[in-house]
Short mmCIF file of C-alpha atoms in Angstrom, two decimals:
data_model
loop_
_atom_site.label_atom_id
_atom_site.label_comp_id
_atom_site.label_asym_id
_atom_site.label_seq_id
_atom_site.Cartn_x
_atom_site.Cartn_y
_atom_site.Cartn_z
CA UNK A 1 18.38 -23.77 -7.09
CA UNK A 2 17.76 -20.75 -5.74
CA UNK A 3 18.79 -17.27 -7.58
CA UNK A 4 18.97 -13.62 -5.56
CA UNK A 5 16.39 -11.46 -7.80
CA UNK A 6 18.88 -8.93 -9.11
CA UNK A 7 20.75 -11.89 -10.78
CA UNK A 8 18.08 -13.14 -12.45
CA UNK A 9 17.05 -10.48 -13.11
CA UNK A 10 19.49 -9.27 -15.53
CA UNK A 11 18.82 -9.32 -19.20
CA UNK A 12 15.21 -9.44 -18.38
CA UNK A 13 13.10 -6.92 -20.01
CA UNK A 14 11.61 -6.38 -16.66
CA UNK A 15 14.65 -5.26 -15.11
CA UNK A 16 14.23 -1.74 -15.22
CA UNK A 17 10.68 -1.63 -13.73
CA UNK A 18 11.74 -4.16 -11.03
CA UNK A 19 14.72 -2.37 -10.17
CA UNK A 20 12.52 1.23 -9.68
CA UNK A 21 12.83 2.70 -6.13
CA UNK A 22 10.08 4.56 -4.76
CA UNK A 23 9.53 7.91 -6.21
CA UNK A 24 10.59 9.62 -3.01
CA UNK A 25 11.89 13.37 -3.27
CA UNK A 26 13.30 15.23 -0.92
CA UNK A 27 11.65 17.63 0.90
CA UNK A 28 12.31 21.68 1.67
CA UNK A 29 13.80 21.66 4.42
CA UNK A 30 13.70 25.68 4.22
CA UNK A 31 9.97 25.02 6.03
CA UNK A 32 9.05 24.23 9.61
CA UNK A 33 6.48 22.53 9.93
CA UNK A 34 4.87 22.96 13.67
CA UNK A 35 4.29 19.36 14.93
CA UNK A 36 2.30 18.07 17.43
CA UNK A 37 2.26 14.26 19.06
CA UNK A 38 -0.68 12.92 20.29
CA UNK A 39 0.05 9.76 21.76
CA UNK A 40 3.87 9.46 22.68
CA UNK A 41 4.13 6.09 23.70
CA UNK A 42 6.74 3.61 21.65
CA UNK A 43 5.15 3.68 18.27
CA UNK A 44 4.71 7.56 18.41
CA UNK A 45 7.98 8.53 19.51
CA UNK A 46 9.57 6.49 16.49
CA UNK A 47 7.62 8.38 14.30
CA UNK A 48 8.26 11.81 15.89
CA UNK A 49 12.05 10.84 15.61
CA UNK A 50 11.96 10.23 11.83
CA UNK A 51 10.21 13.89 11.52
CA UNK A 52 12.54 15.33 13.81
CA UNK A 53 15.92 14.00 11.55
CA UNK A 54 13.67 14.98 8.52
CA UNK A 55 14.96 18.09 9.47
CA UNK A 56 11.72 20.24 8.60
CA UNK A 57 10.13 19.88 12.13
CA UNK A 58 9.68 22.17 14.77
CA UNK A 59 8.16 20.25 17.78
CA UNK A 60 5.57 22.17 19.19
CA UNK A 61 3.15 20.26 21.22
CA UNK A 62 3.20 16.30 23.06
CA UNK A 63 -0.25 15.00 24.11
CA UNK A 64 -0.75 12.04 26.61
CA UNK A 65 -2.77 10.53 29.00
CA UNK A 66 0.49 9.60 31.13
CA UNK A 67 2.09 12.44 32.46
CA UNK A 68 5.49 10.50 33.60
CA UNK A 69 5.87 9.52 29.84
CA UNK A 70 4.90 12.86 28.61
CA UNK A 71 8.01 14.47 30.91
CA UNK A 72 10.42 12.30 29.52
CA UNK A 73 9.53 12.09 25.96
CA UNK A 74 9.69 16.30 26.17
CA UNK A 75 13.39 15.80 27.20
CA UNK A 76 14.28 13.19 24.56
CA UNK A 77 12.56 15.74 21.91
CA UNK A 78 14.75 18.93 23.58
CA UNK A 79 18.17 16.62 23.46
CA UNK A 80 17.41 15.65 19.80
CA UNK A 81 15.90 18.36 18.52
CA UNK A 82 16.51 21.50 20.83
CA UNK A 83 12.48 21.85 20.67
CA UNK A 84 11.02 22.69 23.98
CA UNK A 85 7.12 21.13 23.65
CA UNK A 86 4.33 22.49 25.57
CA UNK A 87 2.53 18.96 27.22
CA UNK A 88 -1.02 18.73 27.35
CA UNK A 89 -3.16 15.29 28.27
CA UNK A 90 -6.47 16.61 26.72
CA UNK A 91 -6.16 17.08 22.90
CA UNK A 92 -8.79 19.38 23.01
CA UNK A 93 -7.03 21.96 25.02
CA UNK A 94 -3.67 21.24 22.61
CA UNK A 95 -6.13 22.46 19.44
CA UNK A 96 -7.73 25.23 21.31
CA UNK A 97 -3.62 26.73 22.36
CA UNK A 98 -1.37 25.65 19.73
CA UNK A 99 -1.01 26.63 16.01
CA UNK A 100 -0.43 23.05 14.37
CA UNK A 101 0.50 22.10 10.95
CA UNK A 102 0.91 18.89 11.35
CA UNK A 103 -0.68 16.24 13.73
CA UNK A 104 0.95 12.53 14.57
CA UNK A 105 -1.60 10.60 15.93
CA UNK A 106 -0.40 7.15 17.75
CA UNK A 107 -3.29 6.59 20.29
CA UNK A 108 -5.43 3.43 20.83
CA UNK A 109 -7.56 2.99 17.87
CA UNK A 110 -10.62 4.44 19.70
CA UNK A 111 -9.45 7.62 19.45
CA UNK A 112 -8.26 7.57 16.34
CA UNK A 113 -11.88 9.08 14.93
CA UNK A 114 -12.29 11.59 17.73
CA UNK A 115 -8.55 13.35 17.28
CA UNK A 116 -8.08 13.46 13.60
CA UNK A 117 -11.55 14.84 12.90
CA UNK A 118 -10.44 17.98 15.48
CA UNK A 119 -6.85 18.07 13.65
CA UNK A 120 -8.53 18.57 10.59
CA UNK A 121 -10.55 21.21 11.49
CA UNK A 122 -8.03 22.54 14.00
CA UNK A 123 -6.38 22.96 10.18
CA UNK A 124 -3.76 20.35 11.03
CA UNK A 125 -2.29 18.22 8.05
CA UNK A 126 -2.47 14.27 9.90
CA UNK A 127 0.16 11.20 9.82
CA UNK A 128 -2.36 8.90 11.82
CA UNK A 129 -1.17 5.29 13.03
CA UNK A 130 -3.65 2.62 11.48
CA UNK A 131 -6.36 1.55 11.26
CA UNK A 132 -8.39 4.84 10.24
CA UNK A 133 -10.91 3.83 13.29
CA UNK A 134 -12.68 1.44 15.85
CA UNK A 135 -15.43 0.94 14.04
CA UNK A 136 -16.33 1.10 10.31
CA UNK A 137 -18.60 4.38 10.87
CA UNK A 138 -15.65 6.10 12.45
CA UNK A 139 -13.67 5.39 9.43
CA UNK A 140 -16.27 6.57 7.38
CA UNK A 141 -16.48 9.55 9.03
CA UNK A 142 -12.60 10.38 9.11
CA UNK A 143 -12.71 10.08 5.52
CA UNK A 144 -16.01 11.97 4.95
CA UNK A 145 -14.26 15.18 6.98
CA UNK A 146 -10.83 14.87 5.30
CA UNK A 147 -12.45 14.48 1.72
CA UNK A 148 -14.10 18.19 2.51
CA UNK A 149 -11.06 19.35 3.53
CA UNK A 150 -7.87 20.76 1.52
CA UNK A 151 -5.59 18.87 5.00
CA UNK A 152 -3.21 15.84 3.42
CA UNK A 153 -3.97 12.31 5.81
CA UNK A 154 -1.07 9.91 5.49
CA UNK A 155 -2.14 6.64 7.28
CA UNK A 156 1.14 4.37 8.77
CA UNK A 157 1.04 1.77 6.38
CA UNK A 158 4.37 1.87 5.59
CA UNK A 159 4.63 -1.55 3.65
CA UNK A 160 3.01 0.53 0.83
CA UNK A 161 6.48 2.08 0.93
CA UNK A 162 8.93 -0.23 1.65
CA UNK A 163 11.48 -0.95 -1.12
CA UNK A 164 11.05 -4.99 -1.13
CA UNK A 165 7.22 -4.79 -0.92
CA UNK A 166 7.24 -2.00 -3.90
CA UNK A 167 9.42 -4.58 -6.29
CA UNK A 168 7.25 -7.67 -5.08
CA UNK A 169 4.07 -5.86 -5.94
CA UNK A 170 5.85 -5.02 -9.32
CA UNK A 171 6.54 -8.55 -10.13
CA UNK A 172 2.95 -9.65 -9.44
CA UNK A 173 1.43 -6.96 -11.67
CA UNK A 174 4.23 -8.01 -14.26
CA UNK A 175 2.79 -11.39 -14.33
CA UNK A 176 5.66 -12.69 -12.40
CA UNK A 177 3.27 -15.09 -10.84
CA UNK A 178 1.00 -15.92 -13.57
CA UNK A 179 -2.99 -15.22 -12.49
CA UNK A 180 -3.62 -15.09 -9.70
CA UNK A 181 -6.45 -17.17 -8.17
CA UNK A 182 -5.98 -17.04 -4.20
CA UNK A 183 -3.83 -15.22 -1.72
CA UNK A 184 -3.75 -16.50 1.96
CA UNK A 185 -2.55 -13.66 4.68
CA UNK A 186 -0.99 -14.90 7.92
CA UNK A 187 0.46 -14.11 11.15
CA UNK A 188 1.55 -16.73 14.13
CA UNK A 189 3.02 -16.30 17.18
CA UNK A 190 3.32 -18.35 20.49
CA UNK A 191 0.77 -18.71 23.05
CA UNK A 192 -0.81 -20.30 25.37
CA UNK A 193 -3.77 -19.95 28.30
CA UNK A 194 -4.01 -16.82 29.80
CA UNK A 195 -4.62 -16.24 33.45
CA UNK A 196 -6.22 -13.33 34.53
CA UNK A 197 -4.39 -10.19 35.87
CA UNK A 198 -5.60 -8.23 38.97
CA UNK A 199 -6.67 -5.20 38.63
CA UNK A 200 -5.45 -1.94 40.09
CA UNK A 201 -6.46 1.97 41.14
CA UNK A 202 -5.07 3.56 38.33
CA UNK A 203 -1.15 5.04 38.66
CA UNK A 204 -1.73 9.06 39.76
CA UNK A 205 0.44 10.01 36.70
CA UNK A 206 -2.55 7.89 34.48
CA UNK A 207 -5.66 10.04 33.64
CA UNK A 208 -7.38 6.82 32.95
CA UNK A 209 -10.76 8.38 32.65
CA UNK A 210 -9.48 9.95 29.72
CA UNK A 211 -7.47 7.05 28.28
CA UNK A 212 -11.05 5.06 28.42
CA UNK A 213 -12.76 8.31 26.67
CA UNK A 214 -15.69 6.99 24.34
CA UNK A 215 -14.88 3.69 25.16
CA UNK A 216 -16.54 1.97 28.07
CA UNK A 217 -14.44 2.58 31.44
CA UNK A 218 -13.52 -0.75 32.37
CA UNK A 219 -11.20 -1.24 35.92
CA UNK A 220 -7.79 -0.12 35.37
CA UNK A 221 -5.16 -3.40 34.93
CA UNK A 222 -1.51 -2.65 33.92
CA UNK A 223 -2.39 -5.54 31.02
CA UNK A 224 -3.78 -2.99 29.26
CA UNK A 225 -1.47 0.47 29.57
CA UNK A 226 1.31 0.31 28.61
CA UNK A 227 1.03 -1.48 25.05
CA UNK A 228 -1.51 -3.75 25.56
CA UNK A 229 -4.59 -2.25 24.47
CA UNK A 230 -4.53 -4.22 20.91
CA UNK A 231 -5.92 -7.41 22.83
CA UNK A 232 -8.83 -5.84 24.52
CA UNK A 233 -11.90 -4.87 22.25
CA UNK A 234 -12.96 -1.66 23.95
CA UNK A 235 -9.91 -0.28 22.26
CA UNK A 236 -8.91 -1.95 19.65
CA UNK A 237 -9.60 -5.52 17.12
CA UNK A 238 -7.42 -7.81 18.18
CA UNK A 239 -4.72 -9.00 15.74
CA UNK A 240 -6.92 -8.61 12.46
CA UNK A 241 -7.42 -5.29 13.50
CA UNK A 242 -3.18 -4.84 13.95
CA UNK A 243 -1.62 -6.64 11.57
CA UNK A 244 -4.50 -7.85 9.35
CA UNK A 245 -4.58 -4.26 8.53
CA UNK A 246 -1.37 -4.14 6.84
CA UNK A 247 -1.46 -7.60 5.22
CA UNK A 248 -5.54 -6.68 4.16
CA UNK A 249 -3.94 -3.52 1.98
CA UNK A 250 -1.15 -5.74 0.49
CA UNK A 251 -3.83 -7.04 -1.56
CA UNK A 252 -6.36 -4.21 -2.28
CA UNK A 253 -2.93 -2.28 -3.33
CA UNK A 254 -2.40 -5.83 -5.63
CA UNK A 255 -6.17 -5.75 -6.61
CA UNK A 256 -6.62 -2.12 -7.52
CA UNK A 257 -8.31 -1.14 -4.63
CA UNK A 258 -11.21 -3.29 -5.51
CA UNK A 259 -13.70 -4.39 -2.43
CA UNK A 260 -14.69 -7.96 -1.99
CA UNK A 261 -18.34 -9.08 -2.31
CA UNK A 262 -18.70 -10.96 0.72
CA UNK A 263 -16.93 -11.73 3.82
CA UNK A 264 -16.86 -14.48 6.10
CA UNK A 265 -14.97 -15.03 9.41
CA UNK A 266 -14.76 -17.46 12.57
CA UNK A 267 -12.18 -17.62 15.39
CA UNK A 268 -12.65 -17.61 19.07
CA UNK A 269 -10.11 -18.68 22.41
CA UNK A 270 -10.23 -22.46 22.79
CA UNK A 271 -6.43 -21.90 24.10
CA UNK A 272 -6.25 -18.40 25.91
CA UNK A 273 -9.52 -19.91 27.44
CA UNK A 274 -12.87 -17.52 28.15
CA UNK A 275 -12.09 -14.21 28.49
CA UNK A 276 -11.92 -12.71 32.34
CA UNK A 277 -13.64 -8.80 33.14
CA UNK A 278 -14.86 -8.43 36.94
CA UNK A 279 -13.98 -6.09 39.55
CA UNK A 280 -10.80 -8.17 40.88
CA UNK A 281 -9.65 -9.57 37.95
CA UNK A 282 -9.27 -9.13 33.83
CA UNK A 283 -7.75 -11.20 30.67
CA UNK A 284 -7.64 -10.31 27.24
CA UNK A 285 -10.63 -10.69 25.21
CA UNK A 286 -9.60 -10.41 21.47
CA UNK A 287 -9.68 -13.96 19.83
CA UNK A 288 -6.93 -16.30 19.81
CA UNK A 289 -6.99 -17.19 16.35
CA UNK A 290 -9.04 -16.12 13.85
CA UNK A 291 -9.96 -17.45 10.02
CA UNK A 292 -11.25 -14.92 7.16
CA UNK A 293 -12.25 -15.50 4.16
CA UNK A 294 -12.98 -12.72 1.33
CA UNK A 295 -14.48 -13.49 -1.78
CA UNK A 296 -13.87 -10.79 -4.71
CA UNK A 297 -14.99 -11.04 -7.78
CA UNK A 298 -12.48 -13.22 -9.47
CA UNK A 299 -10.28 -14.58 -6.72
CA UNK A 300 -9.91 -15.29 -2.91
CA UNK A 301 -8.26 -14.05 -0.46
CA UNK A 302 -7.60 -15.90 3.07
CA UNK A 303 -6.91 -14.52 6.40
CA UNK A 304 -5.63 -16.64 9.34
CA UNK A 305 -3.94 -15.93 12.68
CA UNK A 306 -3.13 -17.50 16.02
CA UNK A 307 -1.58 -17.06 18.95
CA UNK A 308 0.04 -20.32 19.94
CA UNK A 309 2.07 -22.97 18.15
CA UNK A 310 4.45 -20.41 16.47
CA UNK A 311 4.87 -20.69 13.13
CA UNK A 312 4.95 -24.08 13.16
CA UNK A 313 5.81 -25.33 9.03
CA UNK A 314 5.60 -22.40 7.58
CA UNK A 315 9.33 -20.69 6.68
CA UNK A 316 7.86 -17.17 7.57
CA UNK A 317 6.15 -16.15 11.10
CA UNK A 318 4.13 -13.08 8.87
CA UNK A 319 3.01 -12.64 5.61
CA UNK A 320 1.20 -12.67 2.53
CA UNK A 321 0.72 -15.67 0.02
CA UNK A 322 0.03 -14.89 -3.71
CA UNK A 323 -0.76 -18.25 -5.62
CA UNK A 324 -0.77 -17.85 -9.00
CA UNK A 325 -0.53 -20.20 -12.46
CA UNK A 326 3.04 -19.57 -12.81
CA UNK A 327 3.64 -20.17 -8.56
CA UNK A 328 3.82 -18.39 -5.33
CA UNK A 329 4.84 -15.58 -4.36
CA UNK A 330 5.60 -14.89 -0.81
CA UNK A 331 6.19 -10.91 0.81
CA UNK A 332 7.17 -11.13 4.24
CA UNK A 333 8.56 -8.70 6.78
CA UNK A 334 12.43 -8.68 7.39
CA UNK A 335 12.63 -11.92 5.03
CA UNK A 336 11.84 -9.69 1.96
CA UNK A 337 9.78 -11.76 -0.58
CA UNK A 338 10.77 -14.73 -3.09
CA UNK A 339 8.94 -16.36 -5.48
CA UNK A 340 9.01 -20.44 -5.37
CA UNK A 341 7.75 -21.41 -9.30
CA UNK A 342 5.44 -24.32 -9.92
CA UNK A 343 7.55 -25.76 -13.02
CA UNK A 344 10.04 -27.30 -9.95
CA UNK A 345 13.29 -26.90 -12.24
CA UNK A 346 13.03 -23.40 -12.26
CA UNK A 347 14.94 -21.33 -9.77
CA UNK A 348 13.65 -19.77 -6.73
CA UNK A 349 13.93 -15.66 -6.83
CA UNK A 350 14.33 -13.36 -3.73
CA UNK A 351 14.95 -9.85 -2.43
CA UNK A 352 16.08 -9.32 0.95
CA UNK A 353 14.29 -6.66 3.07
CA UNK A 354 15.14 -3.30 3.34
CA UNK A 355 13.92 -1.61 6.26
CA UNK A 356 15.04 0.98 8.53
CA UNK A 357 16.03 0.11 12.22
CA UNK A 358 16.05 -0.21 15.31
CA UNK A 359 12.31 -0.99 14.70
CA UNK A 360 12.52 -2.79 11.02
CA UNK A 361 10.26 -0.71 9.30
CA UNK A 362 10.18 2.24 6.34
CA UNK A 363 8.66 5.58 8.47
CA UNK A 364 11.15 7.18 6.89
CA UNK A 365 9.89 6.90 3.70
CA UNK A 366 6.59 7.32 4.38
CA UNK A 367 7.59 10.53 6.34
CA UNK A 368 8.80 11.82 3.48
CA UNK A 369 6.18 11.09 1.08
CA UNK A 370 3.53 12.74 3.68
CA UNK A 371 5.72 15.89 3.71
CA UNK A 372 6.09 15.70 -0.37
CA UNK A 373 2.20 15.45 -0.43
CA UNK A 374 1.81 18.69 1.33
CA UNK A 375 3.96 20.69 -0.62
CA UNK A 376 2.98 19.05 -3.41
CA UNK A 377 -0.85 18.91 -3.32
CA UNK A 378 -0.52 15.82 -4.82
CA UNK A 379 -2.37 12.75 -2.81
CA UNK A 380 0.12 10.63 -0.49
CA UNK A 381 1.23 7.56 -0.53
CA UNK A 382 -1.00 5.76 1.96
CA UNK A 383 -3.82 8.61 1.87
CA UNK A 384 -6.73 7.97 4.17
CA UNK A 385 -8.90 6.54 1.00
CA UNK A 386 -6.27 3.50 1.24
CA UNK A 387 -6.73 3.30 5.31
CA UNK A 388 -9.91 3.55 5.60
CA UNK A 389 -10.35 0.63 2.63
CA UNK A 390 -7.83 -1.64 4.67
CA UNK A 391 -9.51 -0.93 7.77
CA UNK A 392 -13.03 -1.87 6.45
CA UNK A 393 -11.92 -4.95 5.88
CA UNK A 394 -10.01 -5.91 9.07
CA UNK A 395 -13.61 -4.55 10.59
CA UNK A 396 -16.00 -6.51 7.94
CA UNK A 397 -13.84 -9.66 9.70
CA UNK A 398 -14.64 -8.89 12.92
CA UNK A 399 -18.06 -7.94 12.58
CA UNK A 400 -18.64 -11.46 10.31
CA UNK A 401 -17.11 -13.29 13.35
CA UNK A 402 -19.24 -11.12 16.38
CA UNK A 403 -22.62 -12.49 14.21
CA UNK A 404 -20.98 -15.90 13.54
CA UNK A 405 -22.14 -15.85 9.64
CA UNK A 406 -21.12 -14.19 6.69
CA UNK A 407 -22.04 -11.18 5.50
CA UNK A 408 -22.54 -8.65 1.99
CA UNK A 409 -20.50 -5.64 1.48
CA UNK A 410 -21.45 -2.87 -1.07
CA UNK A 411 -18.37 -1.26 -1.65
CA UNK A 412 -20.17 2.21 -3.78
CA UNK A 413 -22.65 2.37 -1.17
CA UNK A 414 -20.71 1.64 1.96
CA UNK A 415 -22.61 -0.43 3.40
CA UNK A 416 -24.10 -4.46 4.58
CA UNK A 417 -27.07 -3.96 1.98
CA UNK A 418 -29.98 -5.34 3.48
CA UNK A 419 -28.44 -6.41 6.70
CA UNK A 420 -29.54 -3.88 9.74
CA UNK A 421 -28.35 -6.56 12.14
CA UNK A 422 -24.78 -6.43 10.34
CA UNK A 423 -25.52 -2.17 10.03
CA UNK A 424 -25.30 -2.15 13.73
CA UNK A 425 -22.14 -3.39 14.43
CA UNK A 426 -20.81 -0.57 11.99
CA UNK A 427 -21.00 2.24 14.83
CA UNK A 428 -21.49 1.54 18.73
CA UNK A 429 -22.36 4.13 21.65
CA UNK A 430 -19.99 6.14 23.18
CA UNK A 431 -19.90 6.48 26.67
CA UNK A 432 -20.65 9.83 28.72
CA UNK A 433 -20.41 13.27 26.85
CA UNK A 434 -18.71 12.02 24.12
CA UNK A 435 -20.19 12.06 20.41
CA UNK A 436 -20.20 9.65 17.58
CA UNK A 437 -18.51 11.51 14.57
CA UNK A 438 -20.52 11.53 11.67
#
């Protein structure tokens, strides 16, 4: 048997919390806010569209390292908005010209430190794309600066938003599920061995120099730009550090916001094969598939990915697993979530998805609970407290993996107590003239 949720859910004394939408209000549209995009590939143009039909946006500034995408992406902002954006591909120079109110940030994660720190003291409220940084020390730092600040920081994690995963987290703090002893995150995809791709002088409308920036400048290969940095580990962490991200804060939203104690991770590329970087030639070099396991203090929670064999059993390609005494909740992506009870003669429950498209996801809403933060004073949905926990623990995976044993996290202290191997891997050098925040 399987019921929709709203049926069953009528008569119930939890029917009125369950039923709740997010507290979303609409915003004065009497103010402009002067917006800036750094970062106007695919992600950051969807969320500079869902400003622009907020209505309260006047499009001031684009930054990129691609010129040919900057051109067009000013035109698409002129026909939808009538805004004529100065383009810059140095976000310095954008602070130092433009009067800014409000920053989108959709870069490679290692810039992510770098250009919200100088949006917050450029005086710049922030909507940055998770996670809050490269490393856990960046993160650190990006929260450090915004904490002694008065500037709002909305990170993208939208699924704290989204209608289906707001009424699935209700359910589970209801006791929908009974307690709660283990949750098991997952994300699978196809795959397969990877041959290397040649690499190439970089396009003359690509400052590649600067797209590289801290990171180390590695040969130029069309793998990478456009949309494929989240593979390569100069600029991003792989899939954990993508999606883990998102799945990672379904649970510390579940749990409170409490840290785990310990983490543990393996994973490596038995299928994509050894990774590939010489002067001719490059693969990918994030893991394949990856296993993390996080112990907190009175349950578990389970992290596995791969990149081959599709989802195989499972009904879902992506999600999140609470298994509790009463059964198991599952919150997916556009399959909603449903709850399959242990006692086998009970009914199934679901709730579809409701997302926004083309792209499936809830900007909108978070859009509007960044701009309700501002004028409120009130702290955002997804404020960069939330990102930077989420992130931590995508990073706390990777790290565990890099050192191929587990390691201690102290949560109040922020740090691997006792560990300066593990302390290491929390910050890494930058390359040239650039700093380390913090």
């Amino acid at each position: 048997m399987h019921l929709k949720r709203r049926s069953f859910l009528t008569g119930t004394t939890a029917a009125a919390a369950l039923t709740a939408a997010p507290a979303i209000h609409a915003a004065s549209k009497d103010k402009q806010y002067r917006v800036a995009l750094i970062g106007s590939g695919w992600w950051g143009m969807n969320i500079l569209r869902e400003a622009i039909s907020a209505g309260n946006t006047k499009v001031v500034a684009l930054c990129d390292v691609d010129q040919d995408r900057l051109e067009i992406n000013a035109e698409e902002v002129n026909d939808l908005s009538g805004d004529s954006p100065n383009v810059y591909g140095d976000f310095r120079e954008l602070f130092d010209k433009e009067s800014v109110d409000i920053a989108i940030i959709a870069t490679p994660d290692h810039w992510h430190a770098l250009q919200t720190i100088a949006a917050i003291n450029a005086g710049a409220h922030v909507f940055i794309e998770k996670p809050t940084g490269h490393t856990i020390g960046e993160s650190q730092a990006m929260l450090d600066v915004s904490q002694r600040s008065d500037r709002i920081v909305q990170v993208g994690l939208h699924r704290r938003i989204g209608p289906h995963h707001v009424s699935a987290m209700r359910f589970l703090k209801d006791g929908g599920a009974g307690d709660i002893g283990m949750v098991r995150m997952f994300v699978h995809s196809k795959g397969g061995e990877e041959r290397p791709t040649r690499n190439d002088e970089p396009p003359e409308n690509l400052d590649w120099e600067m797209y590289c920036g801290p990171a180390p400048l590695r040969p130029y290969c069309r793998r990478i730009h456009p949309g494929g940095f989240r593979n390569f580990l100069d600029f991003a962490n792989g899939t954990l550090g993508d999606w883990g991200v998102h799945w990672l804060d379904q649970v510390l939203w579940w749990a409170d916001q409490e840290m785990p104690k310990s983490v543990h991770s393996v994973g490596g590329r038995p299928i994509a094969g050894e990774a590939v970087l010489n002067d001719r030639e490059q693969t990918t070099d994030a893991p394949d598939h990856q296993i993390a396991t996080y112990q907190f203090e009175n349950f578990s929670a389970h992290w596995e990915h791969r990149r081959f064999a599709g989802k195989g059993p499972e009904q879902s390609s992506v999600g999140c697993y609470f298994l509790g005494t009463k059964g198991t909740v599952h919150i997916g992506w556009r399959d909603g979530w449903t709850f399959y009870p242990s006692d086998e003669k009970k009914p199934t429950i679901h709730e579809d998805a409701q997302l926004q498209e083309p792209d499936g996801h809830n900007i909108r809403l978070l859009w509007a609970d960044f701009i309700g933060a501002i004028e409120s004073g009130r702290r955002p949905i997804a404020d960069i407290s939330v990102g930077h926990q989420a992130t931590t623990l995508s990073l706390l995976g990777m790290l565990s993996m890099k050192l191929g044993r587990s390691v201690r996290w102290d949560s109040e202290k922020q740090t691997i107590p006792g560990d300066t191997e593990a302390q290491a891997l929390m910050r890494r050098d930058y390359r040239g003239d650039w700093t380390y925040p913090g």
